[in-house]
Amino acid sequence: MSGKFSNQVAVVTGASTGIGLAIAQGLIAEGAKRVYITGRSAGTLNAAVETLGDKAVAVISDVSRQADLDALRAVIEEQGDRVDAVFANAGICEKNPLGETSEAAYYTMFDINVKGVFFTVQTLLPLMKDGSSIVLTASICSSNGMEGLSLYNASKAAVRSFARTWANELKGRKIRANVLSPGFTRTPLMDNGLGMSESDIAELRKHVEQITPLGYMAQPEEIASCALFLASDDARYVNGVELMVDGGLSQI
């Protein structure tokens, strides 16, 4: 590895599994001094730390709760750390057919996917170094209008909008804000959020192979490597963009 994050401190929300965990693994492999990871389940967080090793600090945190975000900030402050990169990755994906969606489902989706991203960044901003980086996880669904996912799609469109504004608003501190928008990726969201069975996932995989120019469904590590690029000095002149990592699907 090249040590692109040597001696740096990063925060990755929603890092118990999937893309978030892969981002944390990549940061540590590239020399990060400390990586704070968050999630809502102590069990999966502890398992993640066992995978990541002693450079990972697990904090049980629900990004939709300001008190939890304040507690995360306090843990970082107690360590005396300043933050080089924030990966606001935590999010959920659940189906909500129009005409069958409850008000509670609306609030849950937007509390986690939109409010959670906004207040994660706002809460950690005072701890971020000038010239540091923000990477927000959105989705290609923010612009493709996937059926039955109107709340998810709209929530990710809001995330994309945040990066445009923050790239401008944080220019005085030279903090970059970019968006990572994955395409079809095999993560636990398919099982836990969308409630898909193994046969459902196998069927989706075949569909993705047919419609995606590169011909396969991504693994979390392939998405994470692009998140690391956006946060690294390799992307030091990249600001306010949306990087679609989807095997070319959104371009055809």
mmCIF file of C-alpha atoms in Angstrom:
data_model
loop_
_atom_site.group_PDB
_atom_site.id
_atom_site.type_symbol
_atom_site.label_atom_id
_atom_site.label_comp_id
_atom_site.label_asym_id
_atom_site.label_seq_id
_atom_site.Cartn_x
_atom_site.Cartn_y
_atom_site.Cartn_z
ATOM 1 C CA MET A 1 0.000 0.000 0.000
ATOM 2 C CA SER A 2 1.084 3.595 -0.628
ATOM 3 C CA GLY A 3 0.283 5.071 2.789
ATOM 4 C CA LYS A 4 -1.998 7.744 1.338
ATOM 5 C CA PHE A 5 -3.660 8.230 4.729
ATOM 6 C CA SER A 6 -0.508 7.889 6.818
ATOM 7 C CA ASN A 7 -1.005 9.271 10.342
ATOM 8 C CA GLN A 8 -4.457 10.609 9.455
ATOM 9 C CA VAL A 9 -7.645 10.429 11.511
ATOM 10 C CA ALA A 10 -10.961 9.588 9.867
ATOM 11 C CA VAL A 11 -14.593 9.038 10.828
ATOM 12 C CA VAL A 12 -16.785 6.556 8.962
ATOM 13 C CA THR A 13 -20.446 6.363 9.910
ATOM 14 C CA GLY A 14 -22.388 3.209 9.196
ATOM 15 C CA ALA A 15 -19.174 1.184 9.175
ATOM 16 C CA SER A 16 -20.309 -2.056 10.807
ATOM 17 C CA THR A 17 -20.678 -3.813 7.459
ATOM 18 C CA GLY A 18 -20.737 -3.253 3.724
ATOM 19 C CA ILE A 19 -19.261 -0.187 2.075
ATOM 20 C CA GLY A 20 -18.546 1.591 5.366
ATOM 21 C CA LEU A 21 -16.547 -1.331 6.714
ATOM 22 C CA ALA A 22 -14.646 -1.584 3.438
ATOM 23 C CA ILE A 23 -13.806 2.142 3.626
ATOM 24 C CA ALA A 24 -12.470 1.698 7.163
ATOM 25 C CA GLN A 25 -10.395 -1.298 6.058
ATOM 26 C CA GLY A 26 -8.932 0.706 3.195
ATOM 27 C CA LEU A 27 -8.060 3.656 5.426
ATOM 28 C CA ILE A 28 -6.196 1.446 7.879
ATOM 29 C CA ALA A 29 -4.420 -0.418 5.080
ATOM 30 C CA GLU A 30 -3.284 2.974 3.750
ATOM 31 C CA GLY A 31 -1.744 3.982 7.079
ATOM 32 C CA ALA A 32 -4.475 5.819 8.987
ATOM 33 C CA LYS A 33 -3.558 6.551 12.591
ATOM 34 C CA ARG A 34 -7.100 6.095 13.884
ATOM 35 C CA VAL A 35 -10.493 5.403 12.319
ATOM 36 C CA TYR A 36 -13.669 6.050 14.283
ATOM 37 C CA ILE A 37 -16.467 3.781 13.104
ATOM 38 C CA THR A 38 -20.119 4.038 14.043
ATOM 39 C CA GLY A 39 -23.199 1.874 13.863
ATOM 40 C CA ARG A 40 -26.366 1.158 15.787
ATOM 41 C CA SER A 41 -25.583 -2.432 16.779
ATOM 42 C CA ALA A 42 -22.950 -3.256 19.379
ATOM 43 C CA GLY A 43 -22.656 -6.796 18.040
ATOM 44 C CA THR A 44 -21.816 -5.881 14.466
ATOM 45 C CA LEU A 45 -19.571 -3.011 15.594
ATOM 46 C CA ASN A 46 -17.562 -5.317 17.830
ATOM 47 C CA ALA A 47 -17.215 -7.786 14.970
ATOM 48 C CA ALA A 48 -15.996 -4.943 12.747
ATOM 49 C CA VAL A 49 -13.335 -3.946 15.283
ATOM 50 C CA GLU A 50 -12.128 -7.536 15.440
ATOM 51 C CA THR A 51 -11.658 -7.350 11.673
ATOM 52 C CA LEU A 52 -10.073 -3.897 11.657
ATOM 53 C CA GLY A 53 -7.737 -4.146 14.636
ATOM 54 C CA ASP A 54 -6.591 -1.664 17.239
ATOM 55 C CA LYS A 55 -6.578 1.391 14.968
ATOM 56 C CA ALA A 56 -10.373 1.283 14.884
ATOM 57 C CA VAL A 57 -12.456 2.952 17.600
ATOM 58 C CA ALA A 58 -16.091 1.821 17.679
ATOM 59 C CA VAL A 59 -18.797 4.208 18.845
ATOM 60 C CA ILE A 60 -22.415 3.072 19.033
ATOM 61 C CA SER A 61 -24.240 5.913 17.345
ATOM 62 C CA ASP A 62 -27.527 6.533 15.564
ATOM 63 C CA VAL A 63 -26.912 9.409 13.153
ATOM 64 C CA SER A 64 -30.542 10.495 13.426
ATOM 65 C CA ARG A 65 -29.988 11.379 17.111
ATOM 66 C CA GLN A 66 -28.089 14.567 17.893
ATOM 67 C CA ALA A 67 -27.194 13.257 21.351
ATOM 68 C CA ASP A 68 -25.433 10.286 19.758
ATOM 69 C CA LEU A 69 -23.517 12.552 17.390
ATOM 70 C CA ASP A 70 -22.492 14.759 20.317
ATOM 71 C CA ALA A 71 -21.234 11.642 22.104
ATOM 72 C CA LEU A 72 -19.196 10.688 19.033
ATOM 73 C CA ARG A 73 -17.655 14.129 18.960
ATOM 74 C CA ALA A 74 -16.831 13.846 22.672
ATOM 75 C CA VAL A 75 -15.014 10.533 22.140
ATOM 76 C CA ILE A 76 -12.857 12.110 19.424
ATOM 77 C CA GLU A 77 -12.148 15.146 21.585
ATOM 78 C CA GLU A 78 -11.148 12.942 24.514
ATOM 79 C CA GLN A 79 -8.533 11.309 22.292
ATOM 80 C CA GLY A 80 -7.234 14.752 21.375
ATOM 81 C CA ASP A 81 -7.730 14.043 17.668
ATOM 82 C CA ARG A 82 -8.337 16.376 14.777
ATOM 83 C CA VAL A 83 -10.106 14.877 11.794
ATOM 84 C CA ASP A 84 -8.699 14.620 8.269
ATOM 85 C CA ALA A 85 -11.689 12.959 6.610
ATOM 86 C CA VAL A 86 -15.365 12.384 7.375
ATOM 87 C CA PHE A 87 -17.199 9.682 5.453
ATOM 88 C CA ALA A 88 -20.919 10.289 6.067
ATOM 89 C CA ASN A 89 -21.897 6.835 4.910
ATOM 90 C CA ALA A 90 -24.692 5.715 7.260
ATOM 91 C CA GLY A 91 -28.020 5.191 5.533
ATOM 92 C CA ILE A 92 -30.947 2.869 5.019
ATOM 93 C CA CYS A 93 -32.802 1.604 1.975
ATOM 94 C CA GLU A 94 -36.383 0.367 2.235
ATOM 95 C CA LYS A 95 -39.150 0.026 -0.310
ATOM 96 C CA ASN A 96 -42.079 2.433 -0.164
ATOM 97 C CA PRO A 97 -44.617 2.002 -2.975
ATOM 98 C CA LEU A 98 -46.532 5.205 -3.613
ATOM 99 C CA GLY A 99 -49.979 4.862 -2.077
ATOM 100 C CA GLU A 100 -48.787 2.454 0.588
ATOM 101 C CA THR A 101 -46.244 4.613 2.449
ATOM 102 C CA SER A 102 -46.766 5.659 6.049
ATOM 103 C CA GLU A 103 -45.766 8.972 7.554
ATOM 104 C CA ALA A 104 -43.519 7.073 9.971
ATOM 105 C CA ALA A 105 -41.636 5.505 7.048
ATOM 106 C CA TYR A 106 -41.091 8.954 5.579
ATOM 107 C CA TYR A 107 -39.612 10.333 8.778
ATOM 108 C CA THR A 108 -37.424 7.297 9.358
ATOM 109 C CA MET A 109 -35.898 7.529 5.887
ATOM 110 C CA PHE A 110 -35.251 11.252 5.993
ATOM 111 C CA ASP A 111 -34.108 11.285 9.624
ATOM 112 C CA ILE A 112 -31.322 8.817 8.842
ATOM 113 C CA ASN A 113 -30.422 9.532 5.227
ATOM 114 C CA VAL A 114 -30.756 13.333 5.183
ATOM 115 C CA LYS A 115 -30.857 14.714 8.722
ATOM 116 C CA GLY A 116 -28.217 12.180 9.748
ATOM 117 C CA VAL A 117 -25.801 13.246 7.025
ATOM 118 C CA PHE A 118 -26.336 16.947 7.668
ATOM 119 C CA PHE A 119 -25.848 16.800 11.412
ATOM 120 C CA THR A 120 -22.969 14.332 11.226
ATOM 121 C CA VAL A 121 -21.010 16.866 9.211
ATOM 122 C CA GLN A 122 -22.170 19.873 11.221
ATOM 123 C CA THR A 123 -21.310 18.199 14.530
ATOM 124 C CA LEU A 124 -17.837 17.098 13.444
ATOM 125 C CA LEU A 125 -16.963 20.243 11.485
ATOM 126 C CA PRO A 126 -15.254 22.006 14.428
ATOM 127 C CA LEU A 127 -12.903 19.020 14.754
ATOM 128 C CA MET A 128 -11.986 18.937 11.066
ATOM 129 C CA LYS A 129 -8.659 20.297 9.911
ATOM 130 C CA ASP A 130 -8.484 23.016 7.306
ATOM 131 C CA GLY A 131 -7.912 21.304 3.972
ATOM 132 C CA SER A 132 -9.661 18.119 5.100
ATOM 133 C CA SER A 133 -12.274 16.156 3.169
ATOM 134 C CA ILE A 134 -15.937 15.191 3.378
ATOM 135 C CA VAL A 135 -17.239 12.224 1.384
ATOM 136 C CA LEU A 136 -20.994 11.651 1.345
ATOM 137 C CA THR A 137 -22.501 8.340 0.277
ATOM 138 C CA ALA A 138 -25.488 8.823 -2.027
ATOM 139 C CA SER A 139 -26.656 6.485 -4.807
ATOM 140 C CA ILE A 140 -27.292 6.420 -8.532
ATOM 141 C CA CYS A 141 -30.928 6.208 -7.403
ATOM 142 C CA SER A 142 -30.768 9.937 -6.701
ATOM 143 C CA SER A 143 -31.255 10.533 -10.416
ATOM 144 C CA ASN A 144 -32.692 7.379 -11.978
ATOM 145 C CA GLY A 145 -36.127 7.240 -10.311
ATOM 146 C CA MET A 146 -36.065 3.546 -9.404
ATOM 147 C CA GLU A 147 -39.600 2.239 -8.911
ATOM 148 C CA GLY A 148 -40.854 1.714 -5.360
ATOM 149 C CA LEU A 149 -37.992 3.692 -3.795
ATOM 150 C CA SER A 150 -39.215 7.273 -4.023
ATOM 151 C CA LEU A 151 -38.214 8.159 -0.465
ATOM 152 C CA TYR A 152 -34.772 6.602 -0.798
ATOM 153 C CA ASN A 153 -34.219 8.224 -4.185
ATOM 154 C CA ALA A 154 -35.223 11.663 -2.908
ATOM 155 C CA SER A 155 -33.135 11.326 0.249
ATOM 156 C CA LYS A 156 -30.032 10.591 -1.808
ATOM 157 C CA ALA A 157 -30.776 13.534 -4.109
ATOM 158 C CA ALA A 158 -30.685 15.732 -0.994
ATOM 159 C CA VAL A 159 -27.308 14.278 -0.065
ATOM 160 C CA ARG A 160 -25.986 15.108 -3.509
ATOM 161 C CA SER A 161 -27.243 18.685 -3.077
ATOM 162 C CA PHE A 162 -25.422 19.066 0.253
ATOM 163 C CA ALA A 163 -22.042 18.537 -1.405
ATOM 164 C CA ARG A 164 -22.620 21.315 -3.924
ATOM 165 C CA THR A 165 -23.471 23.808 -1.212
ATOM 166 C CA TRP A 166 -20.748 22.719 1.204
ATOM 167 C CA ALA A 167 -18.067 22.879 -1.488
ATOM 168 C CA ASN A 168 -18.961 26.558 -1.735
ATOM 169 C CA GLU A 169 -19.709 27.205 1.926
ATOM 170 C CA LEU A 170 -16.469 25.659 3.225
ATOM 171 C CA LYS A 171 -14.175 27.236 0.649
ATOM 172 C CA GLY A 172 -12.666 29.525 3.289
ATOM 173 C CA ARG A 173 -11.255 26.485 5.081
ATOM 174 C CA LYS A 174 -10.342 24.607 1.872
ATOM 175 C CA ILE A 175 -12.483 21.656 2.993
ATOM 176 C CA ARG A 176 -13.600 19.571 0.022
ATOM 177 C CA ALA A 177 -17.048 17.951 -0.122
ATOM 178 C CA ASN A 178 -17.774 15.242 -2.678
ATOM 179 C CA VAL A 179 -20.392 12.562 -3.262
ATOM 180 C CA LEU A 180 -19.917 8.870 -3.891
ATOM 181 C CA SER A 181 -22.888 7.317 -5.702
ATOM 182 C CA PRO A 182 -22.688 3.523 -5.906
ATOM 183 C CA GLY A 183 -24.617 1.422 -8.338
ATOM 184 C CA PHE A 184 -25.777 -2.115 -7.596
ATOM 185 C CA THR A 185 -23.521 -3.413 -4.827
ATOM 186 C CA ARG A 186 -23.837 -6.614 -2.812
ATOM 187 C CA THR A 187 -24.200 -5.362 0.749
ATOM 188 C CA PRO A 188 -26.325 -6.327 3.782
ATOM 189 C CA LEU A 189 -28.796 -3.578 2.803
ATOM 190 C CA MET A 190 -30.256 -6.034 0.345
ATOM 191 C CA ASP A 191 -30.953 -8.547 3.086
ATOM 192 C CA ASN A 192 -31.792 -6.291 6.020
ATOM 193 C CA GLY A 193 -33.287 -3.185 4.436
ATOM 194 C CA LEU A 194 -34.934 -4.472 1.287
ATOM 195 C CA GLY A 195 -35.740 -7.885 2.781
ATOM 196 C CA MET A 196 -34.482 -9.765 -0.247
ATOM 197 C CA SER A 197 -34.066 -13.532 -0.186
ATOM 198 C CA GLU A 198 -31.042 -15.278 -1.664
ATOM 199 C CA SER A 199 -33.112 -16.193 -4.714
ATOM 200 C CA ASP A 200 -34.212 -12.552 -5.062
ATOM 201 C CA ILE A 201 -30.596 -11.437 -4.943
ATOM 202 C CA ALA A 202 -29.539 -14.084 -7.453
ATOM 203 C CA GLU A 203 -32.253 -12.881 -9.824
ATOM 204 C CA LEU A 204 -31.188 -9.264 -9.343
ATOM 205 C CA ARG A 205 -27.574 -10.216 -9.966
ATOM 206 C CA LYS A 206 -28.514 -11.735 -13.327
ATOM 207 C CA HIS A 207 -30.474 -8.583 -14.217
ATOM 208 C CA VAL A 208 -27.528 -6.358 -13.274
ATOM 209 C CA GLU A 209 -25.194 -8.458 -15.405
ATOM 210 C CA GLN A 210 -27.465 -7.801 -18.377
ATOM 211 C CA ILE A 211 -27.987 -4.069 -17.956
ATOM 212 C CA THR A 212 -24.557 -2.934 -16.704
ATOM 213 C CA PRO A 213 -21.835 -2.310 -19.298
ATOM 214 C CA LEU A 214 -19.178 -3.987 -17.125
ATOM 215 C CA GLY A 215 -21.488 -6.947 -16.672
ATOM 216 C CA TYR A 216 -21.487 -7.609 -12.942
ATOM 217 C CA MET A 217 -22.630 -6.432 -9.505
ATOM 218 C CA ALA A 218 -20.005 -4.579 -7.456
ATOM 219 C CA GLN A 219 -18.451 -5.675 -4.192
ATOM 220 C CA PRO A 220 -18.096 -3.150 -1.321
ATOM 221 C CA GLU A 221 -14.319 -2.923 -1.776
ATOM 222 C CA GLU A 222 -14.741 -1.628 -5.317
ATOM 223 C CA ILE A 223 -16.930 1.214 -4.062
ATOM 224 C CA ALA A 224 -14.701 1.920 -1.071
ATOM 225 C CA SER A 225 -11.607 2.408 -3.213
ATOM 226 C CA CYS A 226 -13.377 5.284 -4.972
ATOM 227 C CA ALA A 227 -14.383 6.828 -1.647
ATOM 228 C CA LEU A 228 -10.739 6.726 -0.604
ATOM 229 C CA PHE A 229 -9.739 8.417 -3.844
ATOM 230 C CA LEU A 230 -12.141 11.289 -3.194
ATOM 231 C CA ALA A 231 -10.743 11.796 0.309
ATOM 232 C CA SER A 232 -7.091 11.519 -0.694
ATOM 233 C CA ASP A 233 -4.614 14.063 -2.028
ATOM 234 C CA ASP A 234 -4.983 12.381 -5.411
ATOM 235 C CA ALA A 235 -8.309 14.243 -5.594
ATOM 236 C CA ARG A 236 -7.070 17.487 -4.049
ATOM 237 C CA TYR A 237 -8.582 19.543 -6.900
ATOM 238 C CA VAL A 238 -11.846 17.583 -6.963
ATOM 239 C CA ASN A 239 -14.641 19.388 -5.147
ATOM 240 C CA GLY A 240 -18.442 19.291 -5.205
ATOM 241 C CA VAL A 241 -18.657 16.403 -7.658
ATOM 242 C CA GLU A 242 -20.722 13.235 -7.771
ATOM 243 C CA LEU A 243 -18.672 10.174 -8.655
ATOM 244 C CA MET A 244 -20.969 7.464 -9.974
ATOM 245 C CA VAL A 245 -19.424 4.051 -9.356
ATOM 246 C CA ASP A 246 -21.826 1.790 -11.186
ATOM 247 C CA GLY A 247 -19.988 -0.031 -13.976
ATOM 248 C CA GLY A 248 -21.300 2.513 -16.498
ATOM 249 C CA LEU A 249 -24.995 1.881 -15.858
ATOM 250 C CA SER A 250 -25.978 5.513 -15.373
ATOM 251 C CA GLN A 251 -24.206 6.560 -18.592
ATOM 252 C CA ILE A 252 -26.264 4.500 -21.027
#
